[in-house]
Amino acid sequence: MELEQLWQSILGEMEVQISRANFATWLKNSRLIDKKDGTFYIGLPNNFAKEWIENKYQKNLLGIIRNFDSSAKNLKFVVVSSNPKTATKKDLAQDLMSFENRISLDFKIDPETNLNPRYTLDSFIVGPSNELAYAGASSIVKELGLKYNPFFVYSGVGLGKTHLIQAIGNAVGAQYPGKFRPRYVSSEKFTSDIVWGIRNKRMEDIKKKYRDVDVLIIDDIQFIGGKEKTEEEFFHTFNALYEGNKQIIISSDRPPQAIPTLEERLRSRFGGGLIVDIGYPEYEVRVAIIKSKLQGLNRDLNQVVIELIANRIKKNIRELEGVLNKILFYQERKGVDITEKIAQEIIEKSAQNLSRRVSDAQIIKAVSEFYNISTENILGRSRKKQVVEPRQIVAFLLRDILEMSYPYIGEKLGRDHTTAIHAYDKINQEINKNSSLNQKIILIRDMIYKD
Ligand code: ADP
Ligand code: MG
């Protein structure tokens, strides 16, 4: 029997024995590379699948293989990256990425201010959902440090916080060249600078770096909360700037009172300025954003296609831009006119948008299947290590995919909202550092969408 044919028969058996979701996740992209002297060499797409099959399905698999070939004695698993089935997909993804890099033009981040010139007040489309935030931002530029201090803006992901707060910095630079010095920093960077300063006994340099500015812009402040030294230093920086009438601008994914770990004294300081939120963009705003992007790129799309995109992606402008990029990429690559039907298909394929069809139960079920831990255990009271991670991932995915509120997630997990916030933050930060966790989450997402 041919290797390929033999492997298909083996997989057919295997599929009957393990759950469909598990099968699809772990074995779908596998192949039989070779068999020699009783050893079967099996190719798998990544390390994680290799580990998982070795630990969980090895025996099962060997048993089945023996039914087909009694000479089989042992199995060897090999990671093969160039699986022809996935290679083309990967190439495409890479091409898309370089396309996106290309169209984001050659905006260079200014090392002095750390600002990206791409974000301007002019390119920020205004509508009812964000007009207060926009008005606040514009008036700050006119009365730096005097009117609204601090300026605190919050919203869900992809709704324009980073764009708006950087735009203030850029406007200051453009209106008063050389006079006022803005500086933008993410709260992660701020934290790591402080840790570095302490470790290397260079705190004085760090203090100078952040206090020697006229406009300090700190993005995603929710990540600072709870880190004592950082918060302490931030508080002192805040006071030093505030007392010198320097402008402070802060963004967060939630209002100050909902950052549980934030010290009370900081929270009340924030209350002394202007706090505004950005809501979901209205239909007209979404259309205008698409049109303005097209204009900037010197590209064009049919009005029906523009309306289709605006109708389908409502809650995240970054996602809206992502889909638009995919469509433009397709247009360029194939050299065809984008019809409504083609656009529909591209939107459909865009994995993120599948979120609409997913239920919370599906998410919990996928995590439970992935870890082989019952739903009751995940939602139960146990604090054992092996249930904590799955539970945190459930919280993370409920928020990330369904945009559930923290109190609601807390309710789902039988806990309060601060636990939900903590779980979300934990995973959200870990993903960037821990590639094995990241891979697990990618696989869980696959399982969610496959069902
Ligand atoms: P957040 O920081 O809230 O997650 P971003 O500021 O990164 O969101 O915005 C995501 C993307 O959407 C960026 O590319 C940004 O330029 C764009 N964007 C957001 N709001 C607007 C708007 N009102 N007008 C134009 N583009 C916007
Ligand atoms: Mg941001």
Tab-separated table of C-alpha atoms and ligand atoms in Angstrom:
chain	number	residue	atom	x	y	z
A	1	MET	CA	0.000	0.000	0.000
A	2	GLU	CA	1.174	3.511	-0.763
A	3	LEU	CA	2.195	5.536	2.281
A	4	GLU	CA	-0.415	8.192	1.597
A	5	GLN	CA	-3.193	5.671	1.159
A	6	LEU	CA	-2.162	3.727	4.241
A	7	TRP	CA	-2.099	6.907	6.303
A	8	GLN	CA	-5.576	7.883	5.139
A	9	SER	CA	-6.937	4.520	6.274
A	10	ILE	CA	-5.213	4.889	9.637
A	11	LEU	CA	-6.600	8.391	10.065
A	12	GLY	CA	-10.048	7.137	9.144
A	13	GLU	CA	-9.899	4.728	12.079
A	14	MET	CA	-8.444	7.331	14.376
A	15	GLU	CA	-11.194	9.767	13.551
A	16	VAL	CA	-13.755	7.291	14.840
A	17	GLN	CA	-11.914	6.891	18.115
A	18	ILE	CA	-11.275	10.456	19.202
A	19	SER	CA	-13.513	13.497	19.175
A	20	ARG	CA	-13.873	15.338	15.910
A	21	ALA	CA	-12.512	18.595	17.269
A	22	ASN	CA	-9.442	16.874	18.642
A	23	PHE	CA	-8.938	15.002	15.463
A	24	ALA	CA	-9.101	18.116	13.361
A	25	THR	CA	-6.732	19.961	15.656
A	26	TRP	CA	-4.055	17.383	16.074
A	27	LEU	CA	-4.081	15.078	13.139
A	28	LYS	CA	-5.568	16.783	10.158
A	29	ASN	CA	-2.307	18.109	8.787
A	30	SER	CA	-0.291	15.044	9.613
A	31	ARG	CA	1.272	12.637	7.142
A	32	LEU	CA	3.197	9.428	7.056
A	33	ILE	CA	6.687	10.315	5.912
A	34	ASP	CA	8.259	6.901	5.924
A	35	LYS	CA	8.282	3.452	7.511
A	36	LYS	CA	11.458	1.522	8.053
A	37	ASP	CA	12.369	-1.497	10.211
A	38	GLY	CA	9.125	-1.311	12.128
A	39	THR	CA	9.363	2.424	12.797
A	40	PHE	CA	6.680	4.751	11.454
A	41	TYR	CA	7.799	8.325	10.870
A	42	ILE	CA	4.903	10.710	11.214
A	43	GLY	CA	5.125	14.351	10.151
A	44	LEU	CA	3.227	16.980	12.142
A	45	PRO	CA	2.804	20.697	11.525
A	46	ASN	CA	4.180	22.035	14.812
A	47	ASN	CA	5.900	21.219	18.058
A	48	PHE	CA	2.780	21.559	20.051
A	49	ALA	CA	0.898	18.948	18.025
A	50	LYS	CA	3.926	16.680	18.323
A	51	GLU	CA	3.998	16.949	22.075
A	52	TRP	CA	0.293	16.440	22.370
A	53	ILE	CA	0.113	13.359	20.174
A	54	GLU	CA	3.168	11.827	21.788
A	55	ASN	CA	1.618	12.209	25.202
A	56	LYS	CA	-2.001	11.499	24.540
A	57	TYR	CA	-2.532	9.503	21.393
A	58	GLN	CA	0.651	7.520	20.847
A	59	LYS	CA	-0.676	4.234	22.187
A	60	ASN	CA	-3.979	4.606	20.454
A	61	LEU	CA	-2.320	5.356	17.182
A	62	LEU	CA	0.150	2.492	17.393
A	63	GLY	CA	-2.704	0.092	18.107
A	64	ILE	CA	-4.524	1.187	14.985
A	65	ILE	CA	-1.393	1.100	12.861
A	66	ARG	CA	-0.733	-2.479	13.960
A	67	ASN	CA	-4.123	-3.495	12.607
A	68	PHE	CA	-2.968	-2.378	9.204
A	69	ASP	CA	0.646	-3.390	9.412
A	70	SER	CA	1.660	-5.946	12.007
A	71	SER	CA	5.351	-5.156	11.544
A	72	ALA	CA	4.870	-1.758	13.224
A	73	LYS	CA	6.816	-1.516	16.483
A	74	ASN	CA	7.198	2.128	17.310
A	75	LEU	CA	6.362	5.630	16.171
A	76	LYS	CA	8.594	8.639	15.607
A	77	PHE	CA	7.091	12.093	15.343
A	78	VAL	CA	8.754	14.789	13.297
A	79	VAL	CA	7.843	18.424	12.880
A	80	VAL	CA	7.627	19.281	9.190
A	81	SER	CA	7.049	22.900	8.431
A	82	SER	CA	6.743	22.613	4.679
A	83	ASN	CA	3.553	20.631	4.560
A	84	PRO	CA	2.420	21.415	1.027
A	85	LYS	CA	-1.155	21.860	2.169
A	86	THR	CA	-0.339	24.608	4.638
A	87	ALA	CA	2.621	26.113	2.806
A	88	THR	CA	0.537	28.003	0.272
A	89	LYS	CA	-1.669	29.409	2.992
A	90	LYS	CA	1.367	30.547	4.923
A	91	ASP	CA	2.914	32.126	1.841
A	92	LEU	CA	-0.297	33.982	1.255
A	93	ALA	CA	-0.392	35.223	4.827
A	94	GLN	CA	3.170	36.418	4.476
A	95	ASP	CA	2.421	38.202	1.231
A	96	LEU	CA	-0.541	39.860	2.871
A	97	MET	CA	1.639	40.996	5.727
A	98	SER	CA	4.216	42.580	3.453
A	99	PHE	CA	1.380	44.167	1.508
A	100	GLU	CA	0.064	45.681	4.725
A	101	ASN	CA	3.533	46.903	5.607
A	102	ARG	CA	3.852	48.449	2.198
A	103	ILE	CA	0.550	50.298	2.339
A	104	SER	CA	1.148	51.598	5.820
A	105	LEU	CA	3.736	53.651	3.903
A	106	ASP	CA	7.019	54.706	5.308
A	107	PHE	CA	5.855	56.445	8.417
A	108	LYS	CA	8.775	56.548	10.765
A	109	ILE	CA	8.390	56.753	14.493
A	110	ASP	CA	10.222	59.764	15.865
A	111	PRO	CA	12.793	58.417	18.362
A	112	GLU	CA	12.650	61.632	20.364
A	113	THR	CA	8.894	61.711	20.940
A	114	ASN	CA	8.100	58.079	20.146
A	115	LEU	CA	5.158	59.333	18.061
A	116	ASN	CA	4.004	57.816	14.794
A	117	PRO	CA	3.285	60.648	12.318
A	118	ARG	CA	0.518	58.511	10.774
A	119	TYR	CA	-1.789	59.441	13.635
A	120	THR	CA	-3.123	62.950	13.135
A	121	LEU	CA	-6.219	64.855	14.177
A	122	ASP	CA	-6.922	65.466	10.485
A	123	SER	CA	-7.078	61.785	9.683
A	124	PHE	CA	-9.316	61.057	12.674
A	125	ILE	CA	-12.899	60.725	11.417
A	126	VAL	CA	-15.388	62.281	13.813
A	127	GLY	CA	-18.957	61.199	14.575
A	128	PRO	CA	-21.287	61.069	17.581
A	129	SER	CA	-19.409	58.077	19.015
A	130	ASN	CA	-16.131	59.950	19.387
A	131	GLU	CA	-16.854	63.656	19.066
A	132	LEU	CA	-16.457	64.460	22.754
A	133	ALA	CA	-13.102	62.741	22.857
A	134	TYR	CA	-12.097	64.533	19.689
A	135	ALA	CA	-13.265	67.938	20.971
A	136	GLY	CA	-11.352	67.417	24.214
A	137	ALA	CA	-8.227	66.454	22.315
A	138	SER	CA	-8.417	69.490	20.024
A	139	SER	CA	-8.940	71.957	22.831
A	140	ILE	CA	-5.997	70.562	24.769
A	141	VAL	CA	-3.662	71.489	21.957
A	142	LYS	CA	-4.779	75.114	22.327
A	143	GLU	CA	-4.392	75.326	26.080
A	144	LEU	CA	-1.685	72.887	26.899
A	145	GLY	CA	-1.603	71.793	30.535
A	146	LEU	CA	-4.177	74.341	31.616
A	147	LYS	CA	-7.613	73.203	30.621
A	148	TYR	CA	-8.161	69.492	30.909
A	149	ASN	CA	-5.439	67.958	32.975
A	150	PRO	CA	-5.141	65.041	32.900
A	151	PHE	CA	-7.025	64.061	29.777
A	152	PHE	CA	-8.246	60.505	30.194
A	153	VAL	CA	-9.776	58.593	27.274
A	154	TYR	CA	-11.105	55.054	27.396
A	155	SER	CA	-12.756	52.584	25.001
A	156	GLY	CA	-12.777	48.986	23.838
A	157	VAL	CA	-10.057	47.719	21.530
A	158	GLY	CA	-9.519	49.114	18.073
A	159	LEU	CA	-11.689	52.183	18.533
A	160	GLY	CA	-9.064	54.891	18.181
A	161	LYS	CA	-7.487	55.605	21.587
A	162	THR	CA	-3.915	55.268	20.437
A	163	HIS	CA	-4.679	57.215	17.289
A	164	LEU	CA	-6.279	60.092	19.178
A	165	ILE	CA	-3.733	60.479	21.957
A	166	GLN	CA	-0.805	60.285	19.560
A	167	ALA	CA	-2.567	62.817	17.334
A	168	ILE	CA	-2.500	65.287	20.225
A	169	GLY	CA	1.259	64.832	20.499
A	170	ASN	CA	1.704	65.275	16.758
A	171	ALA	CA	-0.465	68.396	16.741
A	172	VAL	CA	1.606	69.907	19.541
A	173	GLY	CA	4.759	69.201	17.574
A	174	ALA	CA	3.278	70.757	14.430
A	175	GLN	CA	1.839	73.868	16.078
A	176	TYR	CA	4.688	74.769	18.375
A	177	PRO	CA	7.766	73.366	16.679
A	178	GLY	CA	10.661	73.103	19.085
A	179	LYS	CA	8.715	74.804	21.884
A	180	PHE	CA	6.933	71.965	23.630
A	181	ARG	CA	8.268	68.455	23.918
A	182	PRO	CA	5.697	65.657	23.764
A	183	ARG	CA	6.531	62.048	24.624
A	184	TYR	CA	4.439	58.979	24.009
A	185	VAL	CA	4.908	55.727	25.900
A	186	SER	CA	2.960	52.514	26.338
A	187	SER	CA	2.477	51.585	29.953
A	188	GLU	CA	4.407	48.365	29.352
A	189	LYS	CA	7.370	50.374	28.142
A	190	PHE	CA	7.062	52.751	31.060
A	191	THR	CA	7.063	49.796	33.437
A	192	SER	CA	10.033	48.141	31.809
A	193	ASP	CA	11.977	51.425	31.862
A	194	ILE	CA	11.430	51.681	35.575
A	195	VAL	CA	12.437	48.107	36.216
A	196	TRP	CA	15.547	48.733	34.133
A	197	GLY	CA	16.300	51.952	36.049
A	198	ILE	CA	16.066	50.223	39.384
A	199	ARG	CA	18.109	47.236	38.314
A	200	ASN	CA	20.877	49.334	36.805
A	201	LYS	CA	20.790	52.074	39.415
A	202	ARG	CA	19.865	54.572	36.718
A	203	MET	CA	16.553	55.789	38.119
A	204	GLU	CA	17.703	59.373	37.823
A	205	ASP	CA	17.956	59.011	34.051
A	206	ILE	CA	14.504	57.480	33.849
A	207	LYS	CA	13.023	60.228	36.014
A	208	LYS	CA	14.555	62.828	33.786
A	209	LYS	CA	13.296	61.097	30.681
A	210	TYR	CA	9.696	61.276	31.844
A	211	ARG	CA	9.682	64.492	33.817
A	212	ASP	CA	11.593	66.522	31.314
A	213	VAL	CA	8.666	66.781	28.895
A	214	ASP	CA	5.753	69.132	28.316
A	215	VAL	CA	3.218	66.558	27.226
A	216	LEU	CA	3.382	63.032	28.601
A	217	ILE	CA	1.162	60.519	26.823
A	218	ILE	CA	0.688	57.134	28.467
A	219	ASP	CA	-1.184	54.437	26.556
A	220	ASP	CA	-3.147	51.564	28.112
A	221	ILE	CA	-2.676	52.599	31.731
A	222	GLN	CA	-4.659	49.549	32.913
A	223	PHE	CA	-1.427	47.570	32.616
A	224	ILE	CA	0.299	49.713	35.220
A	225	GLY	CA	-2.167	49.037	37.983
A	226	GLY	CA	-0.948	46.679	40.676
A	227	LYS	CA	2.760	46.998	40.004
A	228	GLU	CA	3.787	48.804	43.134
A	229	LYS	CA	7.091	50.389	42.197
A	230	THR	CA	5.812	51.425	38.802
A	231	GLU	CA	2.684	52.922	40.232
A	232	GLU	CA	4.680	54.772	42.847
A	233	GLU	CA	6.975	56.207	40.230
A	234	PHE	CA	4.075	57.047	37.983
A	235	PHE	CA	2.412	58.887	40.841
A	236	HIS	CA	5.477	61.015	41.467
A	237	THR	CA	5.961	61.693	37.774
A	238	PHE	CA	2.313	62.617	37.546
A	239	ASN	CA	2.594	65.077	40.444
A	240	ALA	CA	5.799	66.626	39.192
A	241	LEU	CA	4.305	67.250	35.759
A	242	TYR	CA	0.944	68.320	37.088
A	243	GLU	CA	2.421	70.880	39.402
A	244	GLY	CA	4.525	72.258	36.587
A	245	ASN	CA	1.347	72.681	34.481
A	246	LYS	CA	2.542	70.080	32.039
A	247	GLN	CA	-0.079	68.198	30.074
A	248	ILE	CA	-0.784	64.564	30.939
A	249	ILE	CA	-2.727	62.327	28.566
A	250	ILE	CA	-3.825	58.835	29.464
A	251	SER	CA	-5.682	56.040	27.714
A	252	SER	CA	-7.247	52.915	29.135
A	253	ASP	CA	-9.613	50.144	28.132
A	254	ARG	CA	-11.953	51.109	30.992
A	255	PRO	CA	-12.759	54.077	33.223
A	256	PRO	CA	-10.487	54.798	36.220
A	257	GLN	CA	-12.965	53.481	38.764
A	258	ALA	CA	-12.972	50.109	36.998
A	259	ILE	CA	-9.220	49.597	37.297
A	260	PRO	CA	-9.367	47.723	40.577
A	261	THR	CA	-5.670	47.665	41.286
A	262	LEU	CA	-5.171	51.361	40.740
A	263	GLU	CA	-4.400	53.205	43.924
A	264	GLU	CA	-7.138	55.430	45.208
A	265	ARG	CA	-4.964	58.541	45.203
A	266	LEU	CA	-4.226	58.069	41.494
A	267	ARG	CA	-7.836	57.406	40.689
A	268	SER	CA	-8.980	60.600	42.327
A	269	ARG	CA	-6.258	62.547	40.539
A	270	PHE	CA	-7.624	61.305	37.227
A	271	GLY	CA	-11.057	62.497	38.250
A	272	GLY	CA	-9.726	66.041	38.435
A	273	GLY	CA	-9.293	66.277	34.684
A	274	LEU	CA	-11.480	65.335	31.756
A	275	ILE	CA	-12.602	61.740	31.335
A	276	VAL	CA	-14.161	60.782	27.997
A	277	ASP	CA	-15.017	57.544	26.275
A	278	ILE	CA	-15.168	56.468	22.645
A	279	GLY	CA	-18.098	54.289	21.617
A	280	TYR	CA	-18.656	51.995	18.669
A	281	PRO	CA	-18.456	53.946	15.403
A	282	GLU	CA	-21.726	54.720	13.647
A	283	TYR	CA	-22.369	53.415	10.152
A	284	GLU	CA	-21.537	56.790	8.588
A	285	VAL	CA	-18.252	56.934	10.472
A	286	ARG	CA	-17.333	53.464	9.274
A	287	VAL	CA	-18.062	54.396	5.672
A	288	ALA	CA	-16.078	57.623	6.023
A	289	ILE	CA	-13.095	55.773	7.488
A	290	ILE	CA	-13.085	53.318	4.590
A	291	LYS	CA	-13.317	56.140	2.059
A	292	SER	CA	-10.602	58.159	3.675
A	293	LYS	CA	-8.304	55.134	3.724
A	294	LEU	CA	-8.987	54.463	0.059
A	295	GLN	CA	-8.237	58.043	-0.792
A	296	GLY	CA	-4.988	57.957	1.135
A	297	LEU	CA	-3.932	54.869	-0.782
A	298	ASN	CA	-5.153	56.184	-4.099
A	299	ARG	CA	-7.393	53.175	-4.529
A	300	ASP	CA	-11.038	52.689	-5.291
A	301	LEU	CA	-13.853	50.272	-4.556
A	302	ASN	CA	-17.484	50.020	-5.592
A	303	GLN	CA	-19.917	51.830	-3.336
A	304	VAL	CA	-21.787	48.538	-2.686
A	305	VAL	CA	-18.554	46.933	-1.521
A	306	ILE	CA	-17.792	49.836	0.801
A	307	GLU	CA	-21.271	49.597	2.258
A	308	LEU	CA	-20.960	45.866	2.631
A	309	ILE	CA	-17.757	46.178	4.660
A	310	ALA	CA	-19.264	48.924	6.803
A	311	ASN	CA	-22.334	46.800	7.402
A	312	ARG	CA	-20.401	43.769	8.443
A	313	ILE	CA	-17.694	45.107	10.739
A	314	LYS	CA	-19.136	47.311	13.400
A	315	LYS	CA	-17.201	47.102	16.597
A	316	ASN	CA	-13.552	47.395	15.808
A	317	ILE	CA	-11.933	49.837	13.418
A	318	ARG	CA	-8.685	47.906	13.343
A	319	GLU	CA	-10.640	44.917	12.115
A	320	LEU	CA	-12.405	47.099	9.588
A	321	GLU	CA	-9.041	48.211	8.240
A	322	GLY	CA	-7.822	44.623	8.236
A	323	VAL	CA	-10.685	43.451	6.058
A	324	LEU	CA	-10.273	46.427	3.751
A	325	ASN	CA	-6.592	45.565	3.361
A	326	LYS	CA	-7.427	41.978	2.503
A	327	ILE	CA	-9.830	43.122	-0.173
A	328	LEU	CA	-7.311	45.566	-1.646
A	329	PHE	CA	-4.667	42.888	-1.561
A	330	TYR	CA	-6.945	40.529	-3.461
A	331	GLN	CA	-7.781	43.221	-5.981
A	332	GLU	CA	-4.122	43.902	-6.627
A	333	ARG	CA	-3.052	40.288	-6.767
A	334	LYS	CA	-5.771	39.071	-9.081
A	335	GLY	CA	-6.121	42.285	-11.027
A	336	VAL	CA	-9.909	42.014	-10.927
A	337	ASP	CA	-12.778	44.260	-9.975
A	338	ILE	CA	-14.045	43.456	-6.531
A	339	THR	CA	-17.681	42.475	-6.789
A	340	GLU	CA	-20.065	42.259	-3.885
A	341	LYS	CA	-19.813	38.497	-4.066
A	342	ILE	CA	-16.009	38.442	-3.867
A	343	ALA	CA	-16.020	40.915	-1.001
A	344	GLN	CA	-18.604	38.805	0.777
A	345	GLU	CA	-16.370	35.764	0.478
A	346	ILE	CA	-13.304	37.587	1.744
A	347	ILE	CA	-15.192	38.927	4.733
A	348	GLU	CA	-16.596	35.488	5.387
A	349	LYS	CA	-13.138	33.962	5.372
A	350	SER	CA	-11.679	36.559	7.628
A	351	ALA	CA	-11.506	34.440	10.724
A	352	GLN	CA	-12.126	37.186	13.243
A	353	ASN	CA	-15.557	37.818	11.898
A	354	LEU	CA	-16.696	34.360	12.673
A	355	SER	CA	-17.078	35.725	16.174
A	356	ARG	CA	-20.686	36.597	15.496
A	357	ARG	CA	-21.644	32.962	15.249
A	358	VAL	CA	-19.861	31.752	18.332
A	359	SER	CA	-21.647	31.293	21.631
A	360	ASP	CA	-20.168	31.429	25.120
A	361	ALA	CA	-21.036	27.760	25.545
A	362	GLN	CA	-18.951	26.895	22.472
A	363	ILE	CA	-15.965	28.721	23.901
A	364	ILE	CA	-16.202	26.975	27.237
A	365	LYS	CA	-16.693	23.622	25.537
A	366	ALA	CA	-13.631	24.072	23.326
A	367	VAL	CA	-11.413	24.964	26.288
A	368	SER	CA	-12.795	22.039	28.250
A	369	GLU	CA	-12.116	19.629	25.370
A	370	PHE	CA	-8.684	21.037	24.753
A	371	TYR	CA	-7.553	20.528	28.336
A	372	ASN	CA	-9.640	17.446	28.874
A	373	ILE	CA	-11.182	19.024	31.967
A	374	SER	CA	-14.923	19.027	32.528
A	375	THR	CA	-16.908	22.231	32.129
A	376	GLU	CA	-18.026	21.912	35.745
A	377	ASN	CA	-14.421	21.881	36.875
A	378	ILE	CA	-13.543	24.910	34.816
A	379	LEU	CA	-16.489	26.826	36.201
A	380	GLY	CA	-16.101	25.326	39.667
A	381	ARG	CA	-14.393	26.585	42.803
A	382	SER	CA	-11.137	24.649	42.605
A	383	ARG	CA	-7.958	26.696	42.738
A	384	LYS	CA	-5.806	23.861	41.491
A	385	LYS	CA	-3.155	24.867	39.021
A	386	GLN	CA	-4.471	22.684	36.221
A	387	VAL	CA	-7.844	24.426	36.191
A	388	VAL	CA	-6.618	27.974	36.715
A	389	GLU	CA	-5.098	28.389	33.264
A	390	PRO	CA	-8.110	26.980	31.391
A	391	ARG	CA	-10.384	29.210	33.442
A	392	GLN	CA	-8.317	32.289	32.656
A	393	ILE	CA	-8.321	31.387	28.991
A	394	VAL	CA	-12.108	31.104	29.066
A	395	ALA	CA	-12.291	34.609	30.557
A	396	PHE	CA	-9.865	35.899	27.964
A	397	LEU	CA	-11.735	34.399	25.021
A	398	LEU	CA	-15.157	35.480	26.266
A	399	ARG	CA	-13.850	39.012	26.309
A	400	ASP	CA	-11.777	38.821	23.169
A	401	ILE	CA	-14.261	37.056	20.919
A	402	LEU	CA	-17.624	38.055	22.357
A	403	GLU	CA	-16.638	41.359	23.946
A	404	MET	CA	-18.559	40.403	27.051
A	405	SER	CA	-18.476	42.805	29.963
A	406	TYR	CA	-16.336	41.857	32.954
A	407	PRO	CA	-19.255	41.541	35.357
A	408	TYR	CA	-20.919	39.185	32.892
A	409	ILE	CA	-17.768	37.102	32.498
A	410	GLY	CA	-17.427	37.045	36.271
A	411	GLU	CA	-20.962	35.783	36.491
A	412	LYS	CA	-20.227	33.038	33.958
A	413	LEU	CA	-17.228	31.905	35.943
A	414	GLY	CA	-19.006	32.210	39.264
A	415	ARG	CA	-16.642	34.935	40.375
A	416	ASP	CA	-16.637	38.685	40.719
A	417	HIS	CA	-15.680	41.088	37.965
A	418	THR	CA	-12.232	41.863	39.358
A	419	THR	CA	-11.284	38.214	38.938
A	420	ALA	CA	-12.483	38.388	35.346
A	421	ILE	CA	-10.407	41.499	34.710
A	422	HIS	CA	-7.364	39.934	36.292
A	423	ALA	CA	-7.748	36.745	34.257
A	424	TYR	CA	-8.136	38.663	31.022
A	425	ASP	CA	-5.127	40.883	31.694
A	426	LYS	CA	-2.975	37.962	32.741
A	427	ILE	CA	-3.541	36.020	29.531
A	428	ASN	CA	-3.457	39.114	27.362
A	429	GLN	CA	-0.009	39.989	28.643
A	430	GLU	CA	1.299	36.437	28.738
A	431	ILE	CA	0.440	35.722	25.107
A	432	ASN	CA	3.092	38.119	23.933
A	433	LYS	CA	5.787	36.529	26.012
A	434	ASN	CA	4.844	32.893	26.070
A	435	SER	CA	4.701	31.275	22.663
A	436	SER	CA	3.420	27.958	23.930
A	437	LEU	CA	0.438	29.698	25.526
A	438	ASN	CA	-0.069	31.628	22.339
A	439	GLN	CA	-0.091	28.460	20.328
A	440	LYS	CA	-2.578	26.825	22.660
A	441	ILE	CA	-4.915	29.752	22.195
A	442	ILE	CA	-4.568	29.609	18.428
A	443	LEU	CA	-5.485	25.935	18.515
A	444	ILE	CA	-8.418	26.534	20.837
A	445	ARG	CA	-9.690	29.225	18.512
A	446	ASP	CA	-9.451	26.752	15.642
A	447	MET	CA	-11.518	24.297	17.644
A	448	ILE	CA	-14.126	26.930	18.446
A	449	TYR	CA	-14.584	27.877	14.832
A	450	LYS	CA	-14.504	24.348	13.515
A	451	ASP	CA	-17.437	23.101	15.542
B	1	ADP	P1	-7.132	51.438	20.200
B	1	ADP	O1	-5.878	52.107	20.657
B	1	ADP	O2	-8.373	52.003	20.818
B	1	ADP	O3	-7.090	49.938	20.311
B	1	ADP	P2	-6.290	52.428	17.615
B	1	ADP	O4	-6.109	53.860	17.927
B	1	ADP	O5	-5.062	51.611	17.501
B	1	ADP	O6	-7.302	51.747	18.634
B	1	ADP	O7	-7.148	52.333	16.276
B	1	ADP	C1	-7.166	51.171	15.456
B	1	ADP	C2	-7.066	51.574	14.002
B	1	ADP	O8	-8.238	52.276	13.612
B	1	ADP	C3	-5.906	52.518	13.734
B	1	ADP	O9	-5.317	52.164	12.504
B	1	ADP	C4	-6.548	53.885	13.677
B	1	ADP	O10	-5.823	54.749	12.825
B	1	ADP	C5	-7.922	53.581	13.133
B	1	ADP	N1	-8.946	54.498	13.660
B	1	ADP	C6	-9.565	54.419	14.851
B	1	ADP	N2	-10.453	55.419	15.011
B	1	ADP	C7	-10.404	56.138	13.875
B	1	ADP	C8	-11.101	57.296	13.412
B	1	ADP	N3	-12.035	57.899	14.165
B	1	ADP	N4	-10.783	57.773	12.188
B	1	ADP	C9	-9.851	57.160	11.429
B	1	ADP	N5	-9.188	56.055	11.792
B	1	ADP	C10	-9.436	55.549	13.006
B	2	MG	MG	-4.144	51.260	21.500
